[in-house]
Amino acid sequence: MRVTVTVRPKDGILDPQGEALRRSLAGLGHAVSAVHAGKVFDLEIEAADEHQALAIADQVAAQVLTNPLIERYELAAGSEAAA
């Protein structure tokens, strides 16, 4: 089963990549007030059902894919993950 993990900086955490993108967009004449850069991981997980796949993805995200001090993550399974 595919689970998508989206990782973004927590609110209030400096996002230098997002800020650089915002400045670049402003320089091109686009009125963008904020940009938040993140990462997306698509995991193919062998699990009995969606609940188990999400539980495994949650553990992987918390232990490996994020720095819990400065990042937050969201999980999406199945057809939502394909979008």
XYZ file of C-alpha atoms in Angstrom:
83
model
C 0.000 0.000 0.000
C 1.266 3.465 -0.852
C 1.478 6.061 1.907
C 2.642 9.595 1.173
C 4.444 11.494 3.929
C 4.559 15.271 3.536
C 7.092 17.026 5.763
C 7.090 20.786 6.405
C 8.708 23.122 8.928
C 6.636 23.716 12.057
C 4.917 27.094 12.356
C 7.354 29.705 13.632
C 10.448 27.822 12.442
C 12.760 29.678 10.052
C 12.374 28.304 6.514
C 15.364 29.654 4.541
C 14.458 27.765 1.355
C 10.872 29.031 1.451
C 12.051 32.597 2.107
C 14.529 32.443 -0.796
C 11.728 31.243 -3.075
C 9.427 34.038 -1.855
C 12.100 36.666 -2.616
C 12.694 35.169 -6.071
C 8.983 35.228 -6.832
C 8.735 38.849 -5.653
C 11.647 39.713 -7.941
C 9.685 38.224 -10.831
C 6.685 40.408 -9.974
C 4.560 37.778 -8.205
C 2.820 39.019 -5.059
C 3.385 35.960 -2.850
C 3.346 36.705 0.872
C 4.805 33.393 2.064
C 6.320 30.182 0.715
C 6.839 27.056 2.804
C 9.216 24.470 1.367
C 8.834 20.838 2.292
C 9.589 17.266 1.318
C 7.373 14.469 0.031
C 8.123 10.774 0.533
C 6.094 8.023 -1.144
C 6.371 4.781 0.816
C 5.275 1.413 -0.562
C 4.414 -0.492 2.605
C 3.533 -4.173 2.896
C 0.678 -4.228 5.369
C -2.536 -6.154 6.032
C -4.721 -3.035 5.767
C -4.669 0.746 5.560
C -4.676 1.170 9.338
C -1.514 -0.926 9.697
C 0.157 0.851 6.753
C -0.547 4.237 8.314
C 0.788 3.057 11.678
C 4.028 1.894 10.052
C 4.334 5.132 8.055
C 3.732 7.173 11.218
C 6.560 5.368 12.987
C 8.915 5.769 9.993
C 8.084 9.468 9.687
C 8.603 10.138 13.375
C 11.849 8.165 13.666
C 13.569 8.661 10.300
C 11.989 11.160 7.927
C 11.584 14.177 10.209
C 13.336 16.175 12.862
C 10.483 16.408 15.387
C 11.917 19.565 16.947
C 11.466 21.642 13.793
C 9.283 19.645 11.383
C 5.728 18.330 11.234
C 4.337 15.697 8.902
C 1.080 14.543 7.367
C 0.167 11.087 6.090
C -2.098 10.156 3.176
C -2.880 6.601 2.117
C -4.389 4.946 -0.913
C -6.013 7.092 -3.591
C -5.331 10.319 -1.636
C -1.609 9.572 -1.832
C -1.681 9.350 -5.620
C -2.879 12.939 -6.068
